[in-house]
Amino acid sequence: MKLDPALRDQVLSTVPSLRAFAVSLCGNIDRADDLVQETLLRAFTHIDSFEPGTNMAAWLFTILRNLFRSEYRKRRREVEDADGRYAESLKSQPEQMGRVEFEEFRAALAKLPSDQREALILVGASGFSYEDAANICGCAVGTIKSRVNRARTRLAELLSINGADDFGPDRATRAVLAGGCN
Amino acid sequence: MADGVSDEGERRIMNNRRVKLELVKTDGDKANEKDSPSNPMTYEKPAPRLGREAQAQIGQQLRAMYQTYVHEGVPTHLSDLVERFAGQDREETKPPEDRKDSKPSE
């Protein structure tokens, strides 16, 4: 099988985000890599069904999302039991957040129903429009908006984000700032 | 005005229909609803709207987590897979017909 170089470049440039989506969805790096590999194999097998000029990223995300959903149905409990030590396996420090904050956020995200989690990640992190996310998930735009809203609300509950007091610098930084003012 | 009356009438008909549909539901249907992964949150009361700042904070943490994953890089076996399908691991000057024996092996 030969892949057009332009398509190859599109696939290659999408893989990092595709993999981040997979890790965010299933919370397990090995399973995420299996999912990405399976997605790429499917994509290459069905590359003729991809319409040049359309959104390659959305096409690949759709394949991965559907694979995850079919696997999720089979291994639902395992997905929910993802352990809380992903940060330890990171090659580098989490970006713009401490490891504890990173783990707390990751654990909270894992507690969301998978339809809310995928909607929130697609719109809030992968950078898809509500319309693209709706196409990827095979549902109405309004449904995606509702899922994103529920996901944010639930995360706010889980992370105890209630009001303006929780914003700005983290607790440690605020303590240092407060100390500096005295 | 006439439209309003007919809308009202239609709504009543729709409500009746919904009641009938509810009655037709079997125990099997209810069991399926319970099994649906999307079910638990679908039927809960509407979520209260979050303030802009809370939304912004969650968005920032979500993007930070995601970017951490993105910047982890792609494992070699995945980028190799793409290259293999692109035929870039063979001599680029050869046309695809000459590479029949280069079928990717698992």
mmCIF file of C-alpha atoms in Angstrom:
data_model
loop_
_atom_site.group_PDB
_atom_site.id
_atom_site.type_symbol
_atom_site.label_atom_id
_atom_site.label_comp_id
_atom_site.label_asym_id
_atom_site.label_seq_id
_atom_site.Cartn_x
_atom_site.Cartn_y
_atom_site.Cartn_z
ATOM 1 C CA MET A 1 0.000 0.000 0.000
ATOM 2 C CA LYS A 2 1.307 3.430 -0.876
ATOM 3 C CA LEU A 3 0.270 6.557 0.919
ATOM 4 C CA ASP A 4 0.329 9.867 -0.900
ATOM 5 C CA PRO A 5 3.119 12.017 0.629
ATOM 6 C CA ALA A 6 0.690 14.860 1.314
ATOM 7 C CA LEU A 7 -1.642 12.484 3.139
ATOM 8 C CA ARG A 8 1.299 10.989 4.991
ATOM 9 C CA ASP A 9 2.281 14.452 6.239
ATOM 10 C CA GLN A 10 -1.284 15.120 7.359
ATOM 11 C CA VAL A 11 -1.391 11.816 9.231
ATOM 12 C CA LEU A 12 2.015 12.360 10.825
ATOM 13 C CA SER A 13 1.124 15.859 11.980
ATOM 14 C CA THR A 14 -2.100 14.572 13.524
ATOM 15 C CA VAL A 15 -0.582 11.639 15.438
ATOM 16 C CA PRO A 16 0.643 13.618 18.517
ATOM 17 C CA SER A 17 -2.810 15.100 19.091
ATOM 18 C CA LEU A 18 -4.503 11.808 18.238
ATOM 19 C CA ARG A 19 -2.354 10.101 20.851
ATOM 20 C CA ALA A 20 -3.091 12.832 23.418
ATOM 21 C CA PHE A 21 -6.803 12.296 22.739
ATOM 22 C CA ALA A 22 -6.372 8.542 23.240
ATOM 23 C CA VAL A 23 -4.483 8.990 26.539
ATOM 24 C CA SER A 24 -7.075 11.510 27.757
ATOM 25 C CA LEU A 25 -9.889 9.125 26.879
ATOM 26 C CA CYS A 26 -8.596 5.895 28.355
ATOM 27 C CA GLY A 27 -6.100 7.106 30.972
ATOM 28 C CA ASN A 28 -3.650 4.360 30.131
ATOM 29 C CA ILE A 29 -0.621 4.986 27.960
ATOM 30 C CA ASP A 30 -0.220 1.421 26.668
ATOM 31 C CA ARG A 31 -3.849 1.106 25.716
ATOM 32 C CA ALA A 32 -3.688 4.551 24.128
ATOM 33 C CA ASP A 33 -0.775 3.485 21.928
ATOM 34 C CA ASP A 34 -2.658 0.318 20.952
ATOM 35 C CA LEU A 35 -5.653 2.459 20.049
ATOM 36 C CA VAL A 36 -3.561 4.814 17.920
ATOM 37 C CA GLN A 37 -1.882 1.895 16.177
ATOM 38 C CA GLU A 38 -5.231 0.252 15.453
ATOM 39 C CA THR A 39 -6.577 3.607 14.229
ATOM 40 C CA LEU A 40 -3.672 4.067 11.824
ATOM 41 C CA LEU A 41 -4.030 0.518 10.487
ATOM 42 C CA ARG A 42 -7.743 1.099 9.864
ATOM 43 C CA ALA A 43 -7.068 4.453 8.295
ATOM 44 C CA PHE A 44 -4.524 3.003 5.868
ATOM 45 C CA THR A 45 -6.819 0.114 5.006
ATOM 46 C CA HIS A 46 -9.655 2.525 4.240
ATOM 47 C CA ILE A 47 -7.643 5.450 2.926
ATOM 48 C CA ASP A 48 -9.656 5.345 -0.315
ATOM 49 C CA SER A 49 -12.735 6.419 1.634
ATOM 50 C CA PHE A 50 -10.991 9.605 2.808
ATOM 51 C CA GLU A 51 -11.962 12.550 0.628
ATOM 52 C CA PRO A 52 -8.900 14.703 -0.102
ATOM 53 C CA GLY A 53 -9.441 18.257 1.026
ATOM 54 C CA THR A 54 -11.606 17.266 3.970
ATOM 55 C CA ASN A 55 -10.460 17.266 7.569
ATOM 56 C CA MET A 56 -7.894 14.468 8.048
ATOM 57 C CA ALA A 57 -7.701 15.065 11.806
ATOM 58 C CA ALA A 58 -11.472 14.747 12.200
ATOM 59 C CA TRP A 59 -11.428 11.565 10.117
ATOM 60 C CA LEU A 60 -8.701 9.952 12.247
ATOM 61 C CA PHE A 61 -10.302 11.096 15.516
ATOM 62 C CA THR A 62 -13.600 9.564 14.386
ATOM 63 C CA ILE A 63 -11.933 6.199 13.764
ATOM 64 C CA LEU A 64 -10.151 6.287 17.123
ATOM 65 C CA ARG A 65 -13.250 7.390 18.993
ATOM 66 C CA ASN A 66 -15.312 4.557 17.480
ATOM 67 C CA LEU A 67 -12.612 2.005 18.269
ATOM 68 C CA PHE A 68 -12.455 3.257 21.843
ATOM 69 C CA ARG A 69 -16.223 3.099 22.230
ATOM 70 C CA SER A 70 -16.387 -0.488 21.015
ATOM 71 C CA GLU A 71 -13.524 -1.432 23.311
ATOM 72 C CA TYR A 72 -15.073 0.541 26.177
ATOM 73 C CA ARG A 73 -18.216 -1.526 25.933
ATOM 74 C CA LYS A 74 -16.142 -4.684 26.260
ATOM 75 C CA ARG A 75 -13.837 -3.535 29.041
ATOM 76 C CA ARG A 76 -15.856 -0.890 30.826
ATOM 77 C CA ARG A 77 -14.680 -1.669 34.329
ATOM 78 C CA GLU A 78 -11.032 -1.741 33.375
ATOM 79 C CA VAL A 79 -11.262 1.736 31.872
ATOM 80 C CA GLU A 80 -12.867 3.085 35.007
ATOM 81 C CA ASP A 81 -10.175 1.506 37.168
ATOM 82 C CA ALA A 82 -7.313 3.464 35.583
ATOM 83 C CA ASP A 83 -4.667 3.961 38.214
ATOM 84 C CA GLY A 84 -3.797 7.415 39.449
ATOM 85 C CA ARG A 85 -0.073 7.448 38.855
ATOM 86 C CA TYR A 86 0.247 8.483 35.253
ATOM 87 C CA ALA A 87 2.410 11.466 36.106
ATOM 88 C CA GLU A 88 5.139 9.121 37.333
ATOM 89 C CA SER A 89 5.486 7.686 33.839
ATOM 90 C CA LEU A 90 5.748 11.085 32.163
ATOM 91 C CA LYS A 91 9.090 11.793 30.532
ATOM 92 C CA SER A 92 8.923 15.418 31.606
ATOM 93 C CA GLN A 93 7.118 17.626 34.093
ATOM 94 C CA PRO A 94 3.449 18.327 33.349
ATOM 95 C CA GLU A 95 3.159 21.677 31.614
ATOM 96 C CA GLN A 96 1.896 24.725 33.484
ATOM 97 C CA MET A 97 0.740 22.638 36.416
ATOM 98 C CA GLY A 98 2.252 20.690 39.289
ATOM 99 C CA ARG A 99 2.211 16.895 39.373
ATOM 100 C CA VAL A 100 -0.376 16.824 42.157
ATOM 101 C CA GLU A 101 -2.662 19.179 40.255
ATOM 102 C CA PHE A 102 -2.072 17.133 37.116
ATOM 103 C CA GLU A 103 -3.058 13.887 38.879
ATOM 104 C CA GLU A 104 -6.100 15.492 40.484
ATOM 105 C CA PHE A 105 -7.309 16.776 37.149
ATOM 106 C CA ARG A 106 -6.642 13.476 35.417
ATOM 107 C CA ALA A 107 -8.506 11.542 38.131
ATOM 108 C CA ALA A 108 -11.469 13.923 37.933
ATOM 109 C CA LEU A 109 -11.586 13.628 34.143
ATOM 110 C CA ALA A 110 -11.604 9.817 34.430
ATOM 111 C CA LYS A 111 -14.727 10.020 36.604
ATOM 112 C CA LEU A 112 -16.787 11.679 33.874
ATOM 113 C CA PRO A 113 -19.111 9.569 31.731
ATOM 114 C CA SER A 114 -17.211 8.806 28.541
ATOM 115 C CA ASP A 115 -19.585 10.743 26.275
ATOM 116 C CA GLN A 116 -18.993 13.906 28.316
ATOM 117 C CA ARG A 117 -15.265 13.293 28.544
ATOM 118 C CA GLU A 118 -14.824 12.899 24.804
ATOM 119 C CA ALA A 119 -16.948 15.980 24.041
ATOM 120 C CA LEU A 120 -14.996 18.133 26.475
ATOM 121 C CA ILE A 121 -11.598 16.963 25.187
ATOM 122 C CA LEU A 122 -12.515 17.393 21.519
ATOM 123 C CA VAL A 123 -13.834 20.931 21.991
ATOM 124 C CA GLY A 124 -11.716 22.126 24.911
ATOM 125 C CA ALA A 125 -8.330 20.582 24.107
ATOM 126 C CA SER A 126 -8.138 19.100 20.603
ATOM 127 C CA GLY A 127 -9.422 22.347 19.125
ATOM 128 C CA PHE A 128 -12.384 21.036 17.148
ATOM 129 C CA SER A 129 -15.455 23.150 16.534
ATOM 130 C CA TYR A 130 -18.747 22.033 18.044
ATOM 131 C CA GLU A 131 -19.792 20.983 14.529
ATOM 132 C CA ASP A 132 -16.683 18.832 13.978
ATOM 133 C CA ALA A 133 -17.047 17.301 17.444
ATOM 134 C CA ALA A 134 -20.682 16.477 16.679
ATOM 135 C CA ASN A 135 -19.621 14.755 13.449
ATOM 136 C CA ILE A 136 -16.881 12.819 15.236
ATOM 137 C CA CYS A 137 -19.282 11.640 17.948
ATOM 138 C CA GLY A 138 -22.192 11.097 15.569
ATOM 139 C CA CYS A 139 -24.631 13.321 17.424
ATOM 140 C CA ALA A 140 -26.261 16.756 17.215
ATOM 141 C CA VAL A 141 -24.351 19.990 17.889
ATOM 142 C CA GLY A 142 -26.749 20.762 20.749
ATOM 143 C CA THR A 143 -25.930 17.415 22.342
ATOM 144 C CA ILE A 144 -22.204 18.210 22.239
ATOM 145 C CA LYS A 145 -22.807 21.625 23.820
ATOM 146 C CA SER A 146 -24.882 20.024 26.554
ATOM 147 C CA ARG A 147 -22.231 17.346 27.215
ATOM 148 C CA VAL A 148 -19.450 19.924 27.377
ATOM 149 C CA ASN A 149 -21.465 22.015 29.814
ATOM 150 C CA ARG A 150 -22.204 19.011 32.039
ATOM 151 C CA ALA A 151 -18.591 17.899 31.894
ATOM 152 C CA ARG A 152 -17.325 21.312 33.021
ATOM 153 C CA THR A 153 -19.869 21.497 35.819
ATOM 154 C CA ARG A 154 -18.998 18.027 37.074
ATOM 155 C CA LEU A 155 -15.265 18.748 36.905
ATOM 156 C CA ALA A 156 -15.805 21.948 38.879
ATOM 157 C CA GLU A 157 -17.578 19.899 41.565
ATOM 158 C CA LEU A 158 -14.890 17.221 41.638
ATOM 159 C CA LEU A 159 -12.074 19.772 41.783
ATOM 160 C CA SER A 160 -13.911 22.045 44.243
ATOM 161 C CA ILE A 161 -13.836 24.992 41.859
ATOM 162 C CA ASN A 162 -16.648 27.124 43.150
ATOM 163 C CA GLY A 163 -15.990 30.789 42.675
ATOM 164 C CA ALA A 164 -13.639 33.656 42.064
ATOM 165 C CA ASP A 165 -11.564 32.817 45.171
ATOM 166 C CA ASP A 166 -10.228 29.717 43.492
ATOM 167 C CA PHE A 167 -8.663 31.557 40.569
ATOM 168 C CA GLY A 168 -5.332 33.077 39.865
ATOM 169 C CA PRO A 169 -2.180 31.694 41.469
ATOM 170 C CA ASP A 170 -2.305 28.313 43.183
ATOM 171 C CA ARG A 171 -2.432 27.990 46.945
ATOM 172 C CA ALA A 172 1.350 27.795 47.392
ATOM 173 C CA THR A 173 1.954 30.852 45.223
ATOM 174 C CA ARG A 174 -0.772 32.804 47.016
ATOM 175 C CA ALA A 175 0.857 31.948 50.346
ATOM 176 C CA VAL A 176 4.207 33.264 49.083
ATOM 177 C CA LEU A 177 2.574 36.412 47.710
ATOM 178 C CA ALA A 178 0.732 36.960 50.985
ATOM 179 C CA GLY A 179 3.992 36.499 52.892
ATOM 180 C CA GLY A 180 5.743 39.017 50.658
ATOM 181 C CA CYS A 181 3.172 41.687 51.396
ATOM 182 C CA ASN A 182 3.626 41.540 55.144
ATOM 183 C CA MET B 1 -54.306 33.272 17.273
ATOM 184 C CA ALA B 2 -55.562 30.324 15.303
ATOM 185 C CA ASP B 3 -51.984 29.114 15.050
ATOM 186 C CA GLY B 4 -51.599 29.319 18.820
ATOM 187 C CA VAL B 5 -54.628 27.122 19.349
ATOM 188 C CA SER B 6 -53.449 24.572 16.853
ATOM 189 C CA ASP B 7 -49.973 24.559 18.442
ATOM 190 C CA GLU B 8 -51.527 23.947 21.819
ATOM 191 C CA GLY B 9 -53.622 21.125 20.430
ATOM 192 C CA GLU B 10 -50.604 19.600 18.757
ATOM 193 C CA ARG B 11 -48.623 19.784 21.955
ATOM 194 C CA ARG B 12 -51.375 17.958 23.788
ATOM 195 C CA ILE B 13 -51.353 15.253 21.133
ATOM 196 C CA MET B 14 -47.582 14.950 21.406
ATOM 197 C CA ASN B 15 -47.836 14.665 25.185
ATOM 198 C CA ASN B 16 -50.377 11.893 24.863
ATOM 199 C CA ARG B 17 -48.132 10.129 22.412
ATOM 200 C CA ARG B 18 -45.232 10.361 24.808
ATOM 201 C CA VAL B 19 -47.303 8.793 27.572
ATOM 202 C CA LYS B 20 -48.277 5.944 25.261
ATOM 203 C CA LEU B 21 -44.638 5.406 24.292
ATOM 204 C CA GLU B 22 -43.679 5.270 27.958
ATOM 205 C CA LEU B 23 -46.279 2.567 28.547
ATOM 206 C CA VAL B 24 -45.002 0.520 25.640
ATOM 207 C CA LYS B 25 -41.501 0.342 27.147
ATOM 208 C CA THR B 26 -40.553 -3.162 28.231
ATOM 209 C CA ASP B 27 -38.374 -4.274 31.115
ATOM 210 C CA GLY B 28 -35.742 -5.131 28.522
ATOM 211 C CA ASP B 29 -35.667 -1.511 27.353
ATOM 212 C CA LYS B 30 -35.195 -0.312 30.894
ATOM 213 C CA ALA B 31 -32.338 -2.741 31.451
ATOM 214 C CA ASN B 32 -30.646 -1.467 28.281
ATOM 215 C CA GLU B 33 -30.972 2.112 29.460
ATOM 216 C CA LYS B 34 -29.238 1.190 32.684
ATOM 217 C CA ASP B 35 -26.384 -0.424 30.763
ATOM 218 C CA SER B 36 -25.825 2.564 28.529
ATOM 219 C CA PRO B 37 -22.582 4.336 29.538
ATOM 220 C CA SER B 38 -24.110 7.681 28.639
ATOM 221 C CA ASN B 39 -27.224 7.112 30.690
ATOM 222 C CA PRO B 40 -26.321 8.209 34.231
ATOM 223 C CA MET B 41 -25.722 11.842 33.300
ATOM 224 C CA THR B 42 -28.216 12.075 30.456
ATOM 225 C CA TYR B 43 -31.213 11.939 32.725
ATOM 226 C CA GLU B 44 -30.019 14.033 35.623
ATOM 227 C CA LYS B 45 -31.358 17.522 36.123
ATOM 228 C CA PRO B 46 -29.792 20.236 33.932
ATOM 229 C CA ALA B 47 -26.357 21.253 35.132
ATOM 230 C CA PRO B 48 -26.162 24.744 36.632
ATOM 231 C CA ARG B 49 -24.217 27.088 34.406
ATOM 232 C CA LEU B 50 -20.640 27.621 35.493
ATOM 233 C CA GLY B 51 -19.192 31.090 35.822
ATOM 234 C CA ARG B 52 -16.801 32.280 33.138
ATOM 235 C CA GLU B 53 -13.816 32.150 35.449
ATOM 236 C CA ALA B 54 -14.526 28.571 36.529
ATOM 237 C CA GLN B 55 -14.871 27.587 32.863
ATOM 238 C CA ALA B 56 -11.601 29.322 32.076
ATOM 239 C CA GLN B 57 -9.787 27.532 34.891
ATOM 240 C CA ILE B 58 -11.042 24.128 33.791
ATOM 241 C CA GLY B 59 -10.183 24.936 30.188
ATOM 242 C CA GLN B 60 -6.671 25.953 31.153
ATOM 243 C CA GLN B 61 -6.058 22.777 33.169
ATOM 244 C CA LEU B 62 -7.508 20.608 30.412
ATOM 245 C CA ARG B 63 -5.268 22.191 27.773
ATOM 246 C CA ALA B 64 -2.233 21.942 30.058
ATOM 247 C CA MET B 65 -2.867 18.216 30.556
ATOM 248 C CA TYR B 66 -3.449 17.666 26.847
ATOM 249 C CA GLN B 67 -0.354 19.614 25.799
ATOM 250 C CA THR B 68 1.689 17.563 28.243
ATOM 251 C CA TYR B 69 0.570 14.458 26.358
ATOM 252 C CA VAL B 70 1.129 16.077 22.950
ATOM 253 C CA HIS B 71 4.677 17.077 23.864
ATOM 254 C CA GLU B 72 5.481 13.573 25.106
ATOM 255 C CA GLY B 73 6.212 12.848 21.469
ATOM 256 C CA VAL B 74 5.203 9.939 19.293
ATOM 257 C CA PRO B 75 6.651 6.469 19.980
ATOM 258 C CA THR B 76 8.925 5.269 17.202
ATOM 259 C CA HIS B 77 6.735 2.294 16.359
ATOM 260 C CA LEU B 78 3.829 4.611 15.509
ATOM 261 C CA SER B 79 5.817 6.987 13.315
ATOM 262 C CA ASP B 80 7.478 3.966 11.701
ATOM 263 C CA LEU B 81 4.037 2.594 10.931
ATOM 264 C CA VAL B 82 3.094 5.749 9.039
ATOM 265 C CA GLU B 83 6.380 5.775 7.187
ATOM 266 C CA ARG B 84 5.989 2.137 6.275
ATOM 267 C CA PHE B 85 2.611 2.751 4.714
ATOM 268 C CA ALA B 86 3.938 5.787 2.946
ATOM 269 C CA GLY B 87 6.641 3.617 1.427
ATOM 270 C CA GLN B 88 9.284 6.050 2.645
ATOM 271 C CA ASP B 89 11.400 3.321 4.160
ATOM 272 C CA ARG B 90 12.139 2.051 0.643
ATOM 273 C CA GLU B 91 14.010 3.734 -2.171
ATOM 274 C CA GLU B 92 11.824 6.647 -3.156
ATOM 275 C CA THR B 93 12.836 6.548 -6.800
ATOM 276 C CA LYS B 94 11.298 3.124 -7.379
ATOM 277 C CA PRO B 95 7.698 3.077 -8.551
ATOM 278 C CA PRO B 96 5.244 1.210 -6.299
ATOM 279 C CA GLU B 97 5.063 -1.777 -8.738
ATOM 280 C CA ASP B 98 8.714 -2.520 -8.026
ATOM 281 C CA ARG B 99 8.006 -2.750 -4.351
ATOM 282 C CA LYS B 100 5.544 -5.604 -4.434
ATOM 283 C CA ASP B 101 7.844 -7.662 -2.273
ATOM 284 C CA SER B 102 7.993 -4.903 0.328
ATOM 285 C CA LYS B 103 4.606 -5.748 1.771
ATOM 286 C CA PRO B 104 4.555 -4.535 5.369
ATOM 287 C CA SER B 105 5.112 -7.374 7.781
ATOM 288 C CA GLU B 106 3.533 -7.432 11.211
#
